[in-house]
Structure formats: C-alpha cells, structure tokens
Amino acid sequence: MIPFRFIHAADLHLDSPFAGLSGVPEPVQKLLRGSTFAALDNFTELAIREKADFVLIAGDVYDSADRSLRAQLRFHRAMKRLAENGISAFVVHGNHDPLDGREAKLAWPSGVHVFKAGELERVPVVVAGRGHVADIQGISYPTAAVRERYALRFDRGRPGPYQIGLLHANVDGSPEHADYAPCSLGELAASGLDYWALGHVHTRQVLSEGPWVVYPGNIQGRSIRETEAKGCYVVGVDETGSASLHFQALDAVRWQSCQVSIADCSTEQELKEALERAVEDARAAAEGRPSVLRIVLSGRGKLHGRLQGGFARDLAEELRRSELERWEFADNAGGLEEGVPLVWLEKLSVRTGIAADREALLQSEGFLGELLRLAAELEKEPQALQEFAGDWLEPLLTHQRAGALMRRTGLAPDAGQEPGFETETAAELLKQASEWLLDHLLDEEEGA
C-alpha cells in the first residue's frame, strides 16, 4: 500500500451568529464572530504545513441552510489555497447546510469534490507521483432532517486501496445531537471500510480502532457547552495500511469553565483574589489564544449571604472591566502576541450555600428536612426528575416572556427541538431551588 497523509475535520459552522452577545463589548463580539473563520484559516495552514495529500470535511461546513455569502467566499478561498498547494478536498454537507439550501454559484478549484445529495459516490484519490492511494465514499444531505440509515449504503466493494467513509451521522443515538442518518457501530464495522470520517457530534472521540470510527468534533467552540480544545485529526497511513492519529487544536477562541469555592474565603478580598487566580489559570490553559470563561461559585461559607445581593454582579463587572482594559492596552502596544490573550468572563454563576450541615438537616424532622429528602431522592432518579421538571416547568413555556427567557438562557429547548428538559439542566435547577429554600427556611427556623 502507498503511504499517505490526510486531515479529518468536521462541523466548521462558518459564520455562526454566536447568539446571546447583547451587552458584550464590540471588540469581544468581533473576536467571537470572526473565530470560525480564524479556525478555518488555522485548518488551511495546518494542511499546508503538514503536507497533507488531502483533507476530509464531514458536514456542517456552514451554520445554516441559508448560508451567508461571506461564509461561502471564505470557504471558497480556503479551498483555493489548498488546491494551489496540491491538496485535494472532499466535502459532504450535513443537517445544518443541506444541499437544498441557498448557495452562490461559485466555481470550485480543481481537486475539490463535493459529494452529491442523497446519492452515494465512490471517488478515487490519486496523488501525483504516487498513484491511487485511497477510495473515498460519501453522501451529502439533500434536506436538513435525514432519517435514512445512510451508512448501510457503504461497502468495501472489490479489493483495492485504503477505503474511507465520509458521513455526517449519529452513531448509536448520541443523546446530545439530533438522530440524523442514524447508524450503529456494528453497522459501520460490517461495511469493511478502513476509516470512518464522521461529523455531527461536536465532542471529539474515537469510537473504534478496528476499523477507525472517528469524530474530530467541531473546529471552533461556539458556546459554554463546547469547552476545551477544538480541532481536527491528522491521520497518517503507512505501507501496511495501519493508521496513526494526532489531534491538532484549531480553535481561535477557547471556551472554558471552572469552579471557585467560597469555603476557604473569609473576606470579600479573599474571594476577589480567588477569582483573579481563576482568570489567570484560564489564560494559561488557553495556550496563547483568547478565551471565554464561565466561573461557578460553589461551596458553603460565610460569604454566601453576601453573594445573594448585588455583590456577585459587581465582582463580575470589575473582572470584565479590568480584563478589557488590560487587553486593549496590550493590543495597542502590540503585546497581544506576547502572552496577554483576553479572558472574557461570560458569566459568574452563584451556586453556593450557607455554612450549614446539610447531612444533619437531611436527617432532621420537620418541613425543611422533608423538602431536602425529596430533592435528594429526585437527584438519584433521572426519569423521575425529568417528569417532575416537566410537570412544574413546561407550563411556563406557554407564557410568551417566560418561555422566551427560558429558551434564551438554555433552560429549555429551542423551538423545533424535541420537547422536555435535559437531566443535567433539571438537576441544576433542583439544586439551586433546594439551596434557596435551605437559605431562607433555615433562617426562619433558627429565628423561631
């Protein structure tokens, strides 16, 4: 077998609107809105630097079916740059950018192959000077909601070179994503292909090594739900047909989250310093790139009551003001490239509790103990918790303002998505409610 190298990426979501940026300063908005394009540039530079023979893009190149002209032009420019460096590109479209969407009439450079809608194609990869190195099978989405098991159409066919499947799909019903082009790991293995280049799931994961079944994740995080490094896999195939994978970060802005406990903070100054340390830790973890950080204040301590007023809001505003001033100064001084990347505080969440023995209260008699026991039981039963949340929260969705607020803050699914509340969301709401009750009812009981 002829050795070769390729890059597997997916879910570029070019020109993502980054909803929820109201109130964010213009420089930060500009940074976020340009991040998907910056990640695309990083992808292009990586392919050239690694001397890849070809690249695979497994769907959702654009963020919506009505793809912006700017996104199309930037992607076209990237493909042209790859072609100028002798790198072929193979692309399928997914549920966000199906081929029935609005599309500009652009002439693709030689070496770019966009797979047809709803029709499996097998395309040979021929590398100059080395010959036929691989076959790529792929299929694009004709419409947004594809329920057919596209993976069943793929097969190895006659003996030949390395076989790659390029597909936007949900393997074994990943609950975090819509069940489009569903398939099972067993079905993928039965196809006889050597490498499945998948897209759709934004968390990178290698589901199998024999054959390789790989999700590279998206190349740029777009919300606090998409934390840590985002990028692609560089794949090398040797003369024996064995593949080796190396993850390469491409994200231009990194989303992060952390917790800061108030348990060891006796004063407001100590808490302020703890938050500043969290910001610096995030700056170091971002590996030289700007980042967006959510800090969750947790634990039990004497500052809990202080945080129930406007103090937490004031702390957050001061952290943002200080960071923005530092970043703008570094930018004007040309110092951004010298280790002073922005860390923008997306949110400071307060999930603290009063300094109380919760375990003792769980065993206590009376109304408070009964409420805490009920909450503890619901936490252990995800199905019961979801039903409880549905009974009490879903009626709010019919209220125009309350429903809009819940969807905007991520507490409820967007219109058109499956109804119901995620277990994680319901559990967090339950925890916050029980802490609120503990705070208020304990004060009442102690004062009685």
GROMACS .gro file of C-alpha atoms in nm:
model
  448
    1MET     CA    1   0.000   0.000   0.000
    2ILE     CA    2   0.119   0.351  -0.080
    3PRO     CA    3   0.168   0.568   0.236
    4PHE     CA    4  -0.028   0.891   0.254
    5ARG     CA    5  -0.149   1.157   0.497
    6PHE     CA    6  -0.483   1.331   0.532
    7ILE     CA    7  -0.666   1.562   0.769
    8HIS     CA    8  -1.012   1.485   0.903
    9ALA     CA    9  -1.225   1.782   1.016
   10ALA     CA   10  -1.598   1.842   1.058
   11ASP     CA   11  -1.857   2.091   1.176
   12LEU     CA   12  -1.692   2.416   1.076
   13HIS     CA   13  -2.019   2.610   1.126
   14LEU     CA   14  -1.877   2.908   0.941
   15ASP     CA   15  -2.027   3.245   1.033
   16SER     CA   16  -2.202   3.113   1.342
   17PRO     CA   17  -2.405   3.404   1.486
   18PHE     CA   18  -2.298   3.340   1.849
   19ALA     CA   19  -2.638   3.420   1.996
   20GLY     CA   20  -2.654   3.594   2.332
   21LEU     CA   21  -2.387   3.856   2.274
   22SER     CA   22  -2.604   4.150   2.372
   23GLY     CA   23  -2.420   4.364   2.623
   24VAL     CA   24  -2.082   4.226   2.519
   25PRO     CA   25  -1.835   4.500   2.414
   26GLU     CA   26  -1.783   4.536   2.040
   27PRO     CA   27  -1.417   4.420   2.042
   28VAL     CA   28  -1.520   4.094   2.209
   29GLN     CA   29  -1.817   4.047   1.977
   30LYS     CA   30  -1.587   4.096   1.678
   31LEU     CA   31  -1.343   3.842   1.817
   32LEU     CA   32  -1.614   3.578   1.865
   33ARG     CA   33  -1.789   3.634   1.535
   34GLY     CA   34  -1.463   3.603   1.348
   35SER     CA   35  -1.349   3.292   1.536
   36THR     CA   36  -1.496   3.032   1.297
   37PHE     CA   37  -1.318   3.198   1.006
   38ALA     CA   38  -0.993   3.217   1.204
   39ALA     CA   39  -1.025   2.845   1.283
   40LEU     CA   40  -1.076   2.777   0.911
   41ASP     CA   41  -0.755   2.968   0.837
   42ASN     CA   42  -0.576   2.759   1.101
   43PHE     CA   43  -0.709   2.444   0.934
   44THR     CA   44  -0.580   2.555   0.593
   45GLU     CA   45  -0.237   2.647   0.730
   46LEU     CA   46  -0.215   2.314   0.913
   47ALA     CA   47  -0.289   2.115   0.596
   48ILE     CA   48  -0.017   2.303   0.409
   49ARG     CA   49   0.233   2.275   0.694
   50GLU     CA   50   0.170   1.901   0.736
   51LYS     CA   51   0.195   1.847   0.358
   52ALA     CA   52  -0.136   1.659   0.364
   53ASP     CA   53  -0.230   1.472   0.049
   54PHE     CA   54  -0.597   1.558   0.100
   55VAL     CA   55  -0.848   1.684   0.355
   56LEU     CA   56  -1.189   1.548   0.457
   57ILE     CA   57  -1.470   1.771   0.583
   58ALA     CA   58  -1.756   1.570   0.729
   59GLY     CA   59  -2.052   1.806   0.709
   60ASP     CA   60  -2.190   2.131   0.851
   61VAL     CA   61  -1.942   2.349   0.670
   62TYR     CA   62  -2.190   2.635   0.718
   63ASP     CA   63  -2.404   2.716   1.019
   64SER     CA   64  -2.736   2.726   0.832
   65ALA     CA   65  -2.901   2.621   0.507
   66ASP     CA   66  -2.928   2.990   0.411
   67ARG     CA   67  -2.551   3.016   0.427
   68SER     CA   68  -2.409   3.367   0.422
   69LEU     CA   69  -2.223   3.486   0.114
   70ARG     CA   70  -1.933   3.582   0.339
   71ALA     CA   71  -1.907   3.224   0.467
   72GLN     CA   72  -1.918   3.081   0.116
   73LEU     CA   73  -1.650   3.318  -0.010
   74ARG     CA   74  -1.420   3.243   0.284
   75PHE     CA   75  -1.460   2.869   0.238
   76HIS     CA   76  -1.401   2.903  -0.136
   77ARG     CA   77  -1.082   3.099  -0.066
   78ALA     CA   78  -0.961   2.827   0.172
   79MET     CA   79  -1.026   2.555  -0.085
   80LYS     CA   80  -0.841   2.757  -0.349
   81ARG     CA   81  -0.541   2.792  -0.119
   82LEU     CA   82  -0.535   2.416  -0.061
   83ALA     CA   83  -0.558   2.349  -0.435
   84GLU     CA   84  -0.268   2.586  -0.501
   85ASN     CA   85  -0.062   2.370  -0.267
   86GLY     CA   86  -0.161   2.043  -0.433
   87ILE     CA   87  -0.403   1.936  -0.158
   88SER     CA   88  -0.736   1.783  -0.261
   89ALA     CA   89  -1.053   1.836  -0.055
   90PHE     CA   90  -1.351   1.605  -0.015
   91VAL     CA   91  -1.666   1.753   0.139
   92VAL     CA   92  -2.009   1.631   0.247
   93HIS     CA   93  -2.293   1.851   0.370
   94GLY     CA   94  -2.494   1.779   0.685
   95ASN     CA   95  -2.812   1.886   0.860
   96HIS     CA   96  -2.705   2.249   0.909
   97ASP     CA   97  -2.605   2.303   0.547
   98PRO     CA   98  -2.808   2.059   0.332
   99LEU     CA   99  -2.780   2.094  -0.043
  100ASP     CA  100  -3.134   2.229  -0.079
  101GLY     CA  101  -3.018   2.548   0.094
  102ARG     CA  102  -2.932   2.877  -0.069
  103GLU     CA  103  -2.599   2.855  -0.249
  104ALA     CA  104  -2.394   3.101  -0.451
  105LYS     CA  105  -2.276   2.991  -0.795
  106LEU     CA  106  -1.905   2.958  -0.733
  107ALA     CA  107  -1.663   2.757  -0.944
  108TRP     CA  108  -1.471   2.518  -0.719
  109PRO     CA  109  -1.097   2.476  -0.779
  110SER     CA  110  -0.973   2.155  -0.933
  111GLY     CA  111  -0.931   1.890  -0.665
  112VAL     CA  112  -1.237   1.988  -0.461
  113HIS     CA  113  -1.511   1.724  -0.463
  114VAL     CA  114  -1.849   1.795  -0.300
  115PHE     CA  115  -2.047   1.472  -0.270
  116LYS     CA  116  -2.396   1.461  -0.418
  117ALA     CA  117  -2.717   1.492  -0.218
  118GLY     CA  118  -2.875   1.162  -0.116
  119GLU     CA  119  -2.657   0.962  -0.354
  120LEU     CA  120  -2.354   0.758  -0.252
  121GLU     CA  121  -2.042   0.826  -0.457
  122ARG     CA  122  -1.708   0.646  -0.460
  123VAL     CA  123  -1.418   0.873  -0.561
  124PRO     CA  124  -1.058   0.759  -0.611
  125VAL     CA  125  -0.777   0.963  -0.458
  126VAL     CA  126  -0.482   0.986  -0.693
  127VAL     CA  127  -0.167   1.157  -0.565
  128ALA     CA  128   0.077   1.298  -0.820
  129GLY     CA  129   0.385   1.080  -0.848
  130ARG     CA  130   0.243   0.804  -0.627
  131GLY     CA  131  -0.081   0.697  -0.788
  132HIS     CA  132  -0.408   0.565  -0.646
  133VAL     CA  133  -0.379   0.576  -0.265
  134ALA     CA  134  -0.739   0.553  -0.141
  135ASP     CA  135  -1.108   0.546  -0.227
  136ILE     CA  136  -1.349   0.782  -0.053
  137GLN     CA  137  -1.720   0.710  -0.032
  138GLY     CA  138  -1.951   0.990   0.074
  139ILE     CA  139  -2.302   1.127   0.066
  140SER     CA  140  -2.444   1.473   0.140
  141TYR     CA  141  -2.776   1.559   0.300
  142PRO     CA  142  -3.043   1.666   0.049
  143THR     CA  143  -3.252   1.819   0.331
  144ALA     CA  144  -3.193   1.905   0.694
  145ALA     CA  145  -3.367   1.610   0.861
  146VAL     CA  146  -3.229   1.286   0.715
  147ARG     CA  147  -3.363   0.980   0.896
  148GLU     CA  148  -3.241   0.717   0.649
  149ARG     CA  149  -2.959   0.488   0.761
  150TYR     CA  150  -2.712   0.613   0.503
  151ALA     CA  151  -2.428   0.402   0.649
  152LEU     CA  152  -2.591   0.085   0.512
  153ARG     CA  153  -2.515   0.203   0.157
  154PHE     CA  154  -2.139   0.195   0.215
  155ASP     CA  155  -1.934  -0.116   0.139
  156ARG     CA  156  -1.575  -0.204   0.063
  157GLY     CA  157  -1.651  -0.343  -0.281
  158ARG     CA  158  -1.369  -0.505  -0.468
  159PRO     CA  159  -1.026  -0.542  -0.307
  160GLY     CA  160  -0.821  -0.231  -0.355
  161PRO     CA  161  -0.659   0.062  -0.176
  162TYR     CA  162  -0.745   0.213   0.160
  163GLN     CA  163  -1.121   0.268   0.199
  164ILE     CA  164  -1.264   0.576   0.372
  165GLY     CA  165  -1.627   0.659   0.450
  166LEU     CA  166  -1.720   1.027   0.481
  167LEU     CA  167  -2.052   1.076   0.660
  168HIS     CA  168  -2.243   1.317   0.883
  169ALA     CA  169  -2.422   1.081   1.121
  170ASN     CA  170  -2.527   0.991   1.474
  171VAL     CA  171  -2.369   0.666   1.592
  172ASP     CA  172  -2.566   0.467   1.848
  173GLY     CA  173  -2.804   0.754   1.917
  174SER     CA  174  -2.580   1.008   2.089
  175PRO     CA  175  -2.836   1.199   2.304
  176GLU     CA  176  -2.662   1.537   2.268
  177HIS     CA  177  -2.741   1.558   1.897
  178ALA     CA  178  -3.041   1.501   1.672
  179ASP     CA  179  -3.066   1.145   1.542
  180TYR     CA  180  -2.989   1.219   1.177
  181ALA     CA  181  -2.852   0.948   0.943
  182PRO     CA  182  -2.860   0.710   1.242
  183CYS     CA  183  -2.632   0.408   1.248
  184SER     CA  184  -2.471   0.166   1.488
  185LEU     CA  185  -2.104   0.097   1.549
  186GLY     CA  186  -2.169  -0.260   1.437
  187GLU     CA  187  -2.308  -0.143   1.104
  188LEU     CA  188  -2.002   0.073   1.042
  189ALA     CA  189  -1.767  -0.216   1.123
  190ALA     CA  190  -1.960  -0.453   0.896
  191SER     CA  191  -1.907  -0.226   0.595
  192GLY     CA  192  -1.547  -0.337   0.558
  193LEU     CA  193  -1.414   0.018   0.535
  194ASP     CA  194  -1.081   0.108   0.696
  195TYR     CA  195  -1.164   0.456   0.830
  196TRP     CA  196  -1.496   0.627   0.901
  197ALA     CA  197  -1.455   1.005   0.889
  198LEU     CA  198  -1.763   1.125   1.075
  199GLY     CA  199  -1.919   1.458   1.161
  200HIS     CA  200  -2.221   1.582   1.361
  201VAL     CA  201  -2.108   1.516   1.721
  202HIS     CA  202  -1.911   1.815   1.848
  203THR     CA  203  -1.715   1.624   2.112
  204ARG     CA  204  -1.410   1.457   1.965
  205GLN     CA  205  -1.397   1.084   2.022
  206VAL     CA  206  -1.252   0.770   1.870
  207LEU     CA  207  -1.529   0.509   1.886
  208SER     CA  208  -1.325   0.226   1.736
  209GLU     CA  209  -0.975   0.149   1.609
  210GLY     CA  210  -1.066  -0.156   1.403
  211PRO     CA  211  -1.197  -0.007   1.183
  212TRP     CA  212  -1.126   0.350   1.279
  213VAL     CA  213  -1.452   0.529   1.361
  214VAL     CA  214  -1.372   0.889   1.445
  215TYR     CA  215  -1.548   1.212   1.539
  216PRO     CA  216  -1.297   1.501   1.534
  217GLY     CA  217  -1.551   1.739   1.693
  218ASN     CA  218  -1.603   2.092   1.567
  219ILE     CA  219  -1.308   2.318   1.489
  220GLN     CA  220  -1.430   2.612   1.700
  221GLY     CA  221  -1.635   2.608   2.020
  222ARG     CA  222  -1.948   2.821   1.993
  223SER     CA  223  -2.086   2.827   2.348
  224ILE     CA  224  -2.005   2.734   2.705
  225ARG     CA  225  -2.134   2.385   2.624
  226GLU     CA  226  -1.836   2.339   2.392
  227THR     CA  227  -1.537   2.380   2.619
  228GLU     CA  228  -1.176   2.266   2.586
  229ALA     CA  229  -0.960   2.238   2.273
  230LYS     CA  230  -1.136   2.208   1.936
  231GLY     CA  231  -0.973   2.100   1.612
  232CYS     CA  232  -0.910   1.807   1.378
  233TYR     CA  233  -0.714   1.485   1.336
  234VAL     CA  234  -0.402   1.447   1.127
  235VAL     CA  235  -0.400   1.089   1.002
  236GLY     CA  236  -0.102   0.904   0.861
  237VAL     CA  237  -0.142   0.570   0.682
  238ASP     CA  238   0.173   0.361   0.633
  239GLU     CA  239   0.263   0.098   0.374
  240THR     CA  240   0.097  -0.175   0.583
  241GLY     CA  241  -0.235   0.010   0.591
  242SER     CA  242  -0.200   0.099   0.960
  243ALA     CA  243  -0.320   0.446   1.060
  244SER     CA  244  -0.192   0.677   1.332
  245LEU     CA  245  -0.395   0.975   1.456
  246HIS     CA  246  -0.276   1.302   1.604
  247PHE     CA  247  -0.518   1.566   1.733
  248GLN     CA  248  -0.438   1.925   1.640
  249ALA     CA  249  -0.614   2.222   1.803
  250LEU     CA  250  -0.752   2.481   1.558
  251ASP     CA  251  -0.980   2.696   1.774
  252ALA     CA  252  -0.918   3.068   1.765
  253VAL     CA  253  -1.109   3.130   2.088
  254ARG     CA  254  -1.136   2.870   2.364
  255TRP     CA  255  -1.439   2.829   2.588
  256GLN     CA  256  -1.367   2.727   2.946
  257SER     CA  257  -1.547   2.678   3.274
  258CYS     CA  258  -1.426   2.633   3.629
  259GLN     CA  259  -1.546   2.633   3.988
  260VAL     CA  260  -1.429   2.854   4.271
  261SER     CA  261  -1.529   2.750   4.621
  262ILE     CA  262  -1.617   3.007   4.885
  263ALA     CA  263  -1.545   2.758   5.165
  264ASP     CA  264  -1.198   2.898   5.233
  265CYS     CA  265  -1.282   3.264   5.167
  266SER     CA  266  -1.338   3.459   5.486
  267THR     CA  267  -1.345   3.805   5.330
  268GLU     CA  268  -1.451   3.971   5.009
  269GLN     CA  269  -1.084   4.039   4.930
  270GLU     CA  270  -1.001   3.670   4.951
  271LEU     CA  271  -1.286   3.588   4.714
  272LYS     CA  272  -1.175   3.858   4.469
  273GLU     CA  273  -0.822   3.716   4.469
  274ALA     CA  274  -0.955   3.362   4.416
  275LEU     CA  275  -1.148   3.481   4.110
  276GLU     CA  276  -0.842   3.659   3.974
  277ARG     CA  277  -0.641   3.337   4.011
  278ALA     CA  278  -0.912   3.151   3.818
  279VAL     CA  279  -0.882   3.403   3.534
  280GLU     CA  280  -0.504   3.359   3.521
  281ASP     CA  281  -0.537   2.979   3.525
  282ALA     CA  282  -0.777   3.006   3.229
  283ARG     CA  283  -0.533   3.232   3.045
  284ALA     CA  284  -0.257   2.972   3.083
  285ALA     CA  285  -0.487   2.683   2.982
  286ALA     CA  286  -0.590   2.860   2.661
  287GLU     CA  287  -0.238   2.809   2.521
  288GLY     CA  288  -0.189   3.161   2.390
  289ARG     CA  289  -0.535   3.219   2.244
  290PRO     CA  290  -0.821   3.436   2.378
  291SER     CA  291  -1.081   3.253   2.581
  292VAL     CA  292  -1.431   3.288   2.719
  293LEU     CA  293  -1.470   3.177   3.078
  294ARG     CA  294  -1.763   3.086   3.298
  295ILE     CA  295  -1.690   3.076   3.670
  296VAL     CA  296  -1.923   2.891   3.904
  297LEU     CA  297  -1.905   2.997   4.268
  298SER     CA  298  -1.969   2.686   4.477
  299GLY     CA  299  -1.931   2.550   4.827
  300ARG     CA  300  -2.065   2.663   5.162
  301GLY     CA  301  -1.930   2.954   5.356
  302LYS     CA  302  -1.987   3.280   5.535
  303LEU     CA  303  -1.991   3.482   5.210
  304HIS     CA  304  -2.299   3.304   5.077
  305GLY     CA  305  -2.539   3.566   5.206
  306ARG     CA  306  -2.322   3.846   5.069
  307LEU     CA  307  -2.345   3.691   4.723
  308GLN     CA  308  -2.724   3.695   4.720
  309GLY     CA  309  -2.732   4.070   4.664
  310GLY     CA  310  -2.552   4.271   4.401
  311PHE     CA  311  -2.203   4.180   4.517
  312ALA     CA  312  -2.157   3.896   4.265
  313ARG     CA  313  -2.268   4.124   3.981
  314ASP     CA  314  -2.024   4.392   4.092
  315LEU     CA  315  -1.741   4.138   4.109
  316ALA     CA  316  -1.816   4.017   3.756
  317GLU     CA  317  -1.829   4.370   3.617
  318GLU     CA  318  -1.497   4.459   3.780
  319LEU     CA  319  -1.329   4.147   3.639
  320ARG     CA  320  -1.458   4.229   3.290
  321ARG     CA  321  -1.358   4.595   3.311
  322SER     CA  322  -1.009   4.512   3.432
  323GLU     CA  323  -0.960   4.244   3.167
  324LEU     CA  324  -1.085   4.459   2.881
  325GLU     CA  325  -0.858   4.747   2.981
  326ARG     CA  326  -0.559   4.515   3.001
  327TRP     CA  327  -0.639   4.354   2.667
  328GLU     CA  328  -0.695   4.684   2.485
  329PHE     CA  329  -0.371   4.822   2.626
  330ALA     CA  330  -0.181   4.512   2.513
  331ASP     CA  331  -0.344   4.534   2.170
  332ASN     CA  332  -0.248   4.899   2.127
  333ALA     CA  333   0.104   4.827   2.250
  334GLY     CA  334   0.141   4.530   2.018
  335GLY     CA  335   0.161   4.296   2.314
  336LEU     CA  336  -0.120   4.056   2.234
  337GLU     CA  337   0.122   3.817   2.071
  338GLU     CA  338   0.341   3.819   2.382
  339GLY     CA  339   0.124   3.624   2.623
  340VAL     CA  340  -0.158   3.858   2.718
  341PRO     CA  341  -0.462   3.697   2.549
  342LEU     CA  342  -0.805   3.808   2.659
  343VAL     CA  343  -1.005   3.606   2.913
  344TRP     CA  344  -1.362   3.729   2.886
  345LEU     CA  345  -1.589   3.641   3.179
  346GLU     CA  346  -1.903   3.507   3.012
  347LYS     CA  347  -2.087   3.453   3.339
  348LEU     CA  348  -2.032   3.438   3.713
  349SER     CA  349  -2.283   3.185   3.846
  350VAL     CA  350  -2.359   3.167   4.216
  351ARG     CA  351  -2.431   2.814   4.336
  352THR     CA  352  -2.317   2.849   4.691
  353GLY     CA  353  -2.482   2.753   5.018
  354ILE     CA  354  -2.490   2.879   5.371
  355ALA     CA  355  -2.246   2.734   5.622
  356ALA     CA  356  -2.475   2.454   5.738
  357ASP     CA  357  -2.453   2.079   5.794
  358ARG     CA  358  -2.670   1.959   5.506
  359GLU     CA  359  -2.631   1.592   5.601
  360ALA     CA  360  -2.760   1.662   5.951
  361LEU     CA  361  -3.050   1.861   5.809
  362LEU     CA  362  -3.139   1.570   5.579
  363GLN     CA  363  -3.197   1.356   5.888
  364SER     CA  364  -3.392   1.622   6.074
  365GLU     CA  365  -3.765   1.624   6.136
  366GLY     CA  366  -3.991   1.894   6.003
  367PHE     CA  367  -4.069   2.064   5.675
  368LEU     CA  368  -3.711   2.155   5.579
  369GLY     CA  369  -3.579   1.804   5.629
  370GLU     CA  370  -3.865   1.660   5.425
  371LEU     CA  371  -3.800   1.900   5.137
  372LEU     CA  372  -3.428   1.816   5.130
  373ARG     CA  373  -3.502   1.442   5.132
  374LEU     CA  374  -3.741   1.484   4.841
  375ALA     CA  375  -3.474   1.673   4.644
  376ALA     CA  376  -3.214   1.406   4.724
  377GLU     CA  377  -3.447   1.130   4.602
  378LEU     CA  378  -3.514   1.312   4.276
  379GLU     CA  379  -3.141   1.361   4.215
  380LYS     CA  380  -3.095   0.982   4.221
  381GLU     CA  381  -3.378   0.913   3.973
  382PRO     CA  382  -3.319   1.091   3.638
  383GLN     CA  383  -3.652   0.978   3.490
  384ALA     CA  384  -3.849   1.096   3.793
  385LEU     CA  385  -3.653   1.423   3.791
  386GLN     CA  386  -3.737   1.489   3.425
  387GLU     CA  387  -4.107   1.418   3.488
  388PHE     CA  388  -4.103   1.646   3.793
  389ALA     CA  389  -3.938   1.925   3.591
  390GLY     CA  390  -4.188   1.878   3.311
  391ASP     CA  391  -4.487   1.898   3.545
  392TRP     CA  392  -4.371   2.223   3.704
  393LEU     CA  393  -4.167   2.400   3.436
  394GLU     CA  394  -4.321   2.314   3.100
  395PRO     CA  395  -4.633   2.525   3.169
  396LEU     CA  396  -4.401   2.826   3.179
  397LEU     CA  397  -4.305   2.762   2.816
  398THR     CA  398  -4.652   2.866   2.704
  399HIS     CA  399  -4.601   3.207   2.862
  400GLN     CA  400  -4.460   3.440   2.596
  401ARG     CA  401  -4.197   3.618   2.805
  402ALA     CA  402  -4.111   3.334   3.043
  403GLY     CA  403  -4.082   3.084   2.758
  404ALA     CA  404  -3.857   3.316   2.556
  405LEU     CA  405  -3.635   3.376   2.859
  406MET     CA  406  -3.601   3.003   2.931
  407ARG     CA  407  -3.506   2.927   2.572
  408ARG     CA  408  -3.263   3.220   2.551
  409THR     CA  409  -3.081   3.112   2.869
  410GLY     CA  410  -3.067   2.747   2.766
  411LEU     CA  411  -3.308   2.624   3.034
  412ALA     CA  412  -3.549   2.496   2.771
  413PRO     CA  413  -3.505   2.353   2.419
  414ASP     CA  414  -3.529   2.585   2.121
  415ALA     CA  415  -3.843   2.586   1.908
  416GLY     CA  416  -3.842   2.289   1.674
  417GLN     CA  417  -3.628   2.071   1.903
  418GLU     CA  418  -3.753   1.777   2.099
  419PRO     CA  419  -3.962   1.894   2.399
  420GLY     CA  420  -3.856   1.829   2.756
  421PHE     CA  421  -3.575   1.928   2.987
  422GLU     CA  422  -3.228   1.774   2.987
  423THR     CA  423  -3.148   1.578   3.303
  424GLU     CA  424  -2.842   1.792   3.369
  425THR     CA  425  -3.044   2.114   3.342
  426ALA     CA  426  -3.324   1.979   3.563
  427ALA     CA  427  -3.071   1.863   3.824
  428GLU     CA  428  -2.902   2.203   3.834
  429LEU     CA  429  -3.236   2.383   3.874
  430LEU     CA  430  -3.333   2.145   4.153
  431LYS     CA  431  -3.003   2.208   4.331
  432GLN     CA  432  -3.044   2.584   4.309
  433ALA     CA  433  -3.404   2.564   4.433
  434SER     CA  434  -3.310   2.346   4.731
  435GLU     CA  435  -3.026   2.581   4.825
  436TRP     CA  436  -3.263   2.878   4.806
  437LEU     CA  437  -3.509   2.700   5.034
  438LEU     CA  438  -3.232   2.597   5.269
  439ASP     CA  439  -3.109   2.954   5.289
  440HIS     CA  440  -3.449   3.107   5.359
  441LEU     CA  441  -3.619   2.838   5.564
  442LEU     CA  442  -3.316   2.773   5.783
  443ASP     CA  443  -3.307   3.142   5.870
  444GLU     CA  444  -3.675   3.121   5.967
  445GLU     CA  445  -3.630   2.805   6.175
  446GLU     CA  446  -3.324   2.944   6.353
  447GLY     CA  447  -3.514   3.262   6.434
  448ALA     CA  448  -3.822   3.080   6.566
   0.00000   0.00000   0.00000
